[in-house]
């Protein structure tokens, strides 16, 4: 769904050398604001003029001490020697500046050993870390409250800095010409930046607002202007439905950080989405079990991929007018999933591939009748644009709440280079942290660690106090547990077929509550108990 409008004012100004009204640069924001590097390492900074629609968008870079760290014209910083300096970005006339503090460490420089400490007096034995069911629940609430207090302070500081102003002049909607609005953004360690709009609708229900993450369309776009316009369109599109949607909730439209046909495929999206969700939960009171994913056209392509990969994040998902590609759907076992396509949407065979894909999910549901809730709507006579009939997906999705602790999990890692395998899925863990390896999709190849996870599968099911592993491609993995899943006052058994993998009491511990919450930054995944399983 691409529409192009060229402003006659801009065309005339270009032809006759006239200047449109200039918007002055008020300040420059640099992200990140602090960097720590070893000698020889590099990183890339991002600088944005404020307001975002300032006439001058040209950023100049300078190092205050190039003997410590140098910087190139595109913001790439190279650590030269141990020390501290500032990298300064400037824009506008008169110039406005922003800076990043860079600390460089030389790991080859020996560190003088400290004098040995006097022997400590033996401490009193620690208090027992095991807890009763009631004590564990009280500890869980306290751990979450402490986490939320710390994250509130951190995220308030982040959000105060990471925002800008977007111009509606790039949108294909004439009603938005000349308008501006505030956006926020998140960044990752590879300097990808994802901007997002935020609007709130309806009265906040008990338990907190729902969150709607809506992915825009577009595609390969050398200037980024078409995708910028699609981003604006996505934020307002369903307000034109009858009735306007969503009826309740916080509606977020993120801006893809790539301007390619596969803009939502890249593995860097995963961590950026998680940051947005956490920000909404902590600062806006979103219910973490009422987070919904949707997208139109190229955004629908993204839903095909992001819904299965991050299925444990969503309460439900809906794909509108997207192409399924080579996506696998095993992970949708516990995620209600809706599909919409116009009957005349013949581009890329969407009108035949979408129902064919739904038939594949039908087969999964036949083999596993308690899972794979899904609906497919092929709208007769409709082309790529479905006249907002797909807005019916909102009340359908809103009827579902995420179950963080499903009795059965089918988890298959993706097997494509652009994808990032996940370390966690519902109550299962296969790595101690989000799997390393650059999320920068332009980097050649992938890390050895990431390759080790691609395509692997783990299927587990809870029956009473027994956890049955029917498929496992890992040598070790972790099962997180709470008293909603099993009776932790009794023995828990883990087995794979006739092979016994674990049998015994599993202790509730405060340290496991803290660990699991810090890994996920999701209050629903704060578990008091864990079993580390070896399949060797």
CSV table of N, CA and C in Angstrom, one decimal, residues 84-169:
chain,number,residue,atom,x,y,z
A,84,UNK,N,40.2,9.6,28.6
A,84,UNK,CA,38.8,10.0,28.4
A,84,UNK,C,38.7,11.2,27.6
A,85,UNK,N,37.7,11.3,26.7
A,85,UNK,CA,37.5,12.4,25.9
A,85,UNK,C,36.0,12.5,25.6
A,86,UNK,N,35.6,13.6,24.9
A,86,UNK,CA,34.2,13.8,24.4
A,86,UNK,C,34.2,13.8,22.9
A,87,UNK,N,33.2,13.1,22.4
A,87,UNK,CA,32.9,13.2,20.9
A,87,UNK,C,31.8,14.1,20.8
A,88,UNK,N,32.0,15.2,20.0
A,88,UNK,CA,31.0,16.3,19.9
A,88,UNK,C,30.3,16.2,18.5
A,89,UNK,N,29.0,16.2,18.5
A,89,UNK,CA,28.2,16.4,17.3
A,89,UNK,C,27.6,17.8,17.2
A,90,UNK,N,27.7,18.4,16.0
A,90,UNK,CA,27.2,19.8,15.9
A,90,UNK,C,26.3,19.8,14.6
A,91,UNK,N,25.3,20.7,14.7
A,91,UNK,CA,24.4,20.9,13.6
A,91,UNK,C,23.8,22.3,13.7
A,92,UNK,N,23.5,22.9,12.5
A,92,UNK,CA,22.8,24.2,12.5
A,92,UNK,C,23.7,25.4,12.5
A,93,UNK,N,23.1,26.5,12.3
A,93,UNK,CA,23.9,27.8,12.2
A,93,UNK,C,23.0,28.9,12.9
A,94,UNK,N,23.5,29.4,14.1
A,94,UNK,CA,24.7,29.0,14.8
A,94,UNK,C,24.6,27.6,15.3
A,95,UNK,N,25.8,26.9,15.4
A,95,UNK,CA,25.9,25.5,15.7
A,95,UNK,C,25.4,25.2,17.1
A,96,UNK,N,24.6,24.1,17.1
A,96,UNK,CA,24.1,23.5,18.4
A,96,UNK,C,24.9,22.2,18.5
A,97,UNK,N,25.2,21.8,19.8
A,97,UNK,CA,26.0,20.6,19.9
A,97,UNK,C,25.5,19.7,21.0
A,98,UNK,N,25.9,18.4,20.8
A,98,UNK,CA,25.6,17.4,21.8
A,98,UNK,C,26.9,16.5,21.9
A,99,UNK,N,27.0,15.7,22.9
A,99,UNK,CA,28.3,15.0,23.1
A,99,UNK,C,28.1,13.6,23.7
A,100,UNK,N,29.1,12.8,23.5
A,100,UNK,CA,29.2,11.5,24.1
A,100,UNK,C,30.5,11.4,24.8
A,101,UNK,N,30.5,11.0,26.1
A,101,UNK,CA,31.7,10.8,26.9
A,101,UNK,C,32.3,9.4,26.5
A,102,UNK,N,33.6,9.4,26.1
A,102,UNK,CA,34.2,8.1,25.7
A,102,UNK,C,35.4,7.8,26.7
A,103,UNK,N,35.3,6.7,27.3
A,103,UNK,CA,36.4,6.2,28.1
A,103,UNK,C,37.1,5.0,27.5
A,104,UNK,N,38.4,5.1,27.3
A,104,UNK,CA,39.2,4.1,26.6
A,104,UNK,C,40.1,3.4,27.6
A,105,UNK,N,40.1,2.1,27.6
A,105,UNK,CA,40.9,1.3,28.5
A,105,UNK,C,41.9,0.5,27.7
A,106,UNK,N,43.1,0.4,28.2
A,106,UNK,CA,44.1,-0.5,27.5
A,106,UNK,C,44.2,-1.7,28.3
A,107,UNK,N,43.6,-2.9,27.9
A,107,UNK,CA,43.7,-4.1,28.6
A,107,UNK,C,45.1,-4.7,28.8
A,108,UNK,N,46.0,-4.2,28.0
A,108,UNK,CA,47.4,-4.8,28.1
A,108,UNK,C,48.2,-4.1,29.2
A,109,UNK,N,47.6,-3.0,29.8
A,109,UNK,CA,48.3,-2.3,30.9
A,109,UNK,C,48.1,-3.1,32.2
A,110,UNK,N,49.2,-3.5,32.8
A,110,UNK,CA,49.1,-4.3,34.0
A,110,UNK,C,48.5,-3.5,35.2
A,111,UNK,N,47.7,-4.1,36.0
A,111,UNK,CA,47.1,-3.4,37.1
A,111,UNK,C,47.8,-3.9,38.4
A,112,UNK,N,48.2,-2.9,39.2
A,112,UNK,CA,49.0,-3.2,40.4
A,112,UNK,C,48.0,-3.9,41.4
A,113,UNK,N,48.5,-5.1,41.9
A,113,UNK,CA,47.6,-5.8,42.8
A,113,UNK,C,47.4,-5.1,44.1
A,114,UNK,N,46.2,-5.2,44.6
A,114,UNK,CA,45.9,-4.6,45.9
A,114,UNK,C,46.6,-5.4,47.0
A,115,UNK,N,46.9,-4.7,48.1
A,115,UNK,CA,47.4,-5.3,49.3
A,115,UNK,C,46.4,-6.4,49.8
A,116,UNK,N,46.8,-7.5,50.2
A,116,UNK,CA,45.9,-8.5,50.7
A,116,UNK,C,45.1,-8.0,51.9
A,117,UNK,N,43.8,-8.3,51.9
A,117,UNK,CA,43.0,-7.9,53.0
A,117,UNK,C,43.3,-8.8,54.2
A,118,UNK,N,43.0,-8.2,55.4
A,118,UNK,CA,43.0,-9.0,56.6
A,118,UNK,C,42.0,-10.1,56.5
A,119,UNK,N,42.2,-11.3,57.1
A,119,UNK,CA,41.2,-12.3,57.0
A,119,UNK,C,39.9,-11.9,57.7
A,120,UNK,N,38.8,-12.2,57.0
A,120,UNK,CA,37.5,-11.8,57.6
A,120,UNK,C,37.1,-12.7,58.8
A,121,UNK,N,36.4,-12.1,59.7
A,121,UNK,CA,35.9,-12.9,60.7
A,121,UNK,C,34.7,-13.7,60.2
A,122,UNK,N,34.7,-15.0,60.4
A,122,UNK,CA,33.6,-15.8,59.8
A,122,UNK,C,32.2,-15.2,60.1
A,123,UNK,N,31.4,-15.1,59.1
A,123,UNK,CA,30.0,-14.6,59.3
A,123,UNK,C,29.2,-15.6,59.9
A,124,UNK,N,28.1,-15.1,60.5
A,124,UNK,CA,27.1,-16.1,60.9
A,124,UNK,C,26.5,-16.8,59.7
A,125,UNK,N,26.1,-18.0,59.9
A,125,UNK,CA,25.5,-18.7,58.8
A,125,UNK,C,24.3,-18.0,58.2
A,126,UNK,N,24.2,-18.0,56.8
A,126,UNK,CA,23.1,-17.3,56.2
A,126,UNK,C,21.7,-17.9,56.6
A,127,UNK,N,20.7,-17.1,56.5
A,127,UNK,CA,19.4,-17.6,56.7
A,127,UNK,C,19.0,-18.6,55.6
A,128,UNK,N,18.2,-19.6,55.9
A,128,UNK,CA,17.9,-20.5,54.8
A,128,UNK,C,17.2,-19.8,53.6
A,129,UNK,N,17.5,-20.2,52.4
A,129,UNK,CA,17.0,-19.5,51.2
A,129,UNK,C,15.7,-20.2,50.8
A,130,UNK,N,15.3,-21.3,51.3
A,130,UNK,CA,14.1,-22.0,50.9
A,130,UNK,C,12.9,-21.3,51.5
A,131,UNK,N,11.7,-21.4,50.9
A,131,UNK,CA,10.5,-20.7,51.4
A,131,UNK,C,9.3,-21.6,51.2
A,132,UNK,N,8.3,-21.3,52.0
A,132,UNK,CA,7.0,-21.9,51.8
A,132,UNK,C,6.3,-21.2,50.6
A,133,UNK,N,5.2,-21.8,50.2
A,133,UNK,CA,4.4,-21.2,49.1
A,133,UNK,C,4.0,-19.8,49.4
A,134,UNK,N,3.5,-19.6,50.6
A,134,UNK,CA,3.1,-18.2,51.0
A,134,UNK,C,4.3,-17.2,51.0
A,135,UNK,N,5.4,-17.7,51.6
A,135,UNK,CA,6.6,-16.8,51.7
A,135,UNK,C,7.1,-16.5,50.3
A,136,UNK,N,7.1,-17.5,49.4
A,136,UNK,CA,7.5,-17.3,48.0
A,136,UNK,C,6.7,-16.2,47.3
A,137,UNK,N,5.4,-16.3,47.5
A,137,UNK,CA,4.5,-15.3,46.9
A,137,UNK,C,4.8,-13.9,47.4
A,138,UNK,N,5.0,-13.8,48.7
A,138,UNK,CA,5.3,-12.5,49.3
A,138,UNK,C,6.6,-12.0,48.8
A,139,UNK,N,7.6,-12.9,48.7
A,139,UNK,CA,8.9,-12.5,48.2
A,139,UNK,C,8.8,-12.1,46.7
A,140,UNK,N,8.0,-12.8,45.9
A,140,UNK,CA,7.8,-12.4,44.5
A,140,UNK,C,7.3,-11.0,44.4
A,141,UNK,N,6.3,-10.6,45.2
A,141,UNK,CA,5.7,-9.3,45.1
A,141,UNK,C,6.8,-8.3,45.5
A,142,UNK,N,7.6,-8.6,46.5
A,142,UNK,CA,8.6,-7.6,46.9
A,142,UNK,C,9.7,-7.5,45.9
A,143,UNK,N,10.1,-8.6,45.2
A,143,UNK,CA,11.2,-8.5,44.2
A,143,UNK,C,10.7,-7.7,43.0
A,144,UNK,N,9.4,-7.9,42.6
A,144,UNK,CA,8.8,-7.2,41.5
A,144,UNK,C,8.7,-5.7,41.8
A,145,UNK,N,8.3,-5.4,43.1
A,145,UNK,CA,8.2,-4.0,43.5
A,145,UNK,C,9.6,-3.3,43.4
A,146,UNK,N,10.6,-4.0,43.9
A,146,UNK,CA,12.0,-3.4,43.9
A,146,UNK,C,12.5,-3.2,42.5
A,147,UNK,N,12.2,-4.2,41.6
A,147,UNK,CA,12.6,-4.1,40.2
A,147,UNK,C,11.9,-2.9,39.6
A,148,UNK,N,10.6,-2.8,39.8
A,148,UNK,CA,9.9,-1.7,39.2
A,148,UNK,C,10.3,-0.4,39.6
A,149,UNK,N,10.7,-0.2,40.9
A,149,UNK,CA,11.1,1.1,41.4
A,149,UNK,C,12.5,1.5,40.7
A,150,UNK,N,13.4,0.5,40.6
A,150,UNK,CA,14.7,0.8,40.0
A,150,UNK,C,14.5,1.0,38.5
A,151,UNK,N,13.7,0.2,37.8
A,151,UNK,CA,13.5,0.4,36.4
A,151,UNK,C,12.7,1.7,36.1
A,152,UNK,N,11.8,2.1,37.0
A,152,UNK,CA,11.1,3.4,36.8
A,152,UNK,C,12.1,4.5,36.7
A,153,UNK,N,13.0,4.6,37.7
A,153,UNK,CA,14.0,5.7,37.7
A,153,UNK,C,14.8,5.6,36.5
A,154,UNK,N,15.3,4.4,36.1
A,154,UNK,CA,16.2,4.3,34.9
A,154,UNK,C,15.4,4.7,33.6
A,155,UNK,N,14.2,4.2,33.4
A,155,UNK,CA,13.5,4.4,32.2
A,155,UNK,C,13.0,5.9,32.1
A,156,UNK,N,12.7,6.5,33.2
A,156,UNK,CA,12.3,7.9,33.2
A,156,UNK,C,13.4,8.8,32.6
A,157,UNK,N,14.6,8.4,33.0
A,157,UNK,CA,15.8,9.2,32.5
A,157,UNK,C,16.0,8.9,31.1
A,158,UNK,N,15.8,7.7,30.6
A,158,UNK,CA,16.0,7.3,29.2
A,158,UNK,C,15.0,8.0,28.4
A,159,UNK,N,13.7,7.9,28.7
A,159,UNK,CA,12.6,8.5,27.9
A,159,UNK,C,12.8,10.0,27.8
A,160,UNK,N,13.2,10.6,28.9
A,160,UNK,CA,13.4,12.1,28.9
A,160,UNK,C,14.4,12.5,27.8
A,161,UNK,N,15.4,11.6,27.6
A,161,UNK,CA,16.4,12.0,26.6
A,161,UNK,C,16.1,11.5,25.2
A,162,UNK,N,15.5,10.3,25.1
A,162,UNK,CA,15.3,9.6,23.8
A,162,UNK,C,14.0,9.9,23.2
A,163,UNK,N,13.8,11.1,22.7
A,163,UNK,CA,12.6,11.5,22.1
A,163,UNK,C,12.9,12.6,21.0
A,164,UNK,N,12.0,12.9,20.1
A,164,UNK,CA,12.2,13.9,19.1
A,164,UNK,C,10.9,14.3,18.5
A,165,UNK,N,11.0,15.0,17.4
A,165,UNK,CA,9.8,15.5,16.7
A,165,UNK,C,9.7,15.0,15.3
A,166,UNK,N,8.7,14.4,14.9
A,166,UNK,CA,8.5,13.9,13.5
A,166,UNK,C,7.6,14.8,12.7
A,167,UNK,N,7.9,14.9,11.4
A,167,UNK,CA,7.1,15.8,10.5
A,167,UNK,C,6.2,15.0,9.7
A,168,UNK,N,4.9,15.4,9.6
A,168,UNK,CA,3.9,14.8,8.8
A,168,UNK,C,4.1,15.0,7.3
A,169,UNK,N,5.1,15.9,6.9
A,169,UNK,CA,5.2,16.2,5.5
A,169,UNK,C,5.6,15.0,4.7
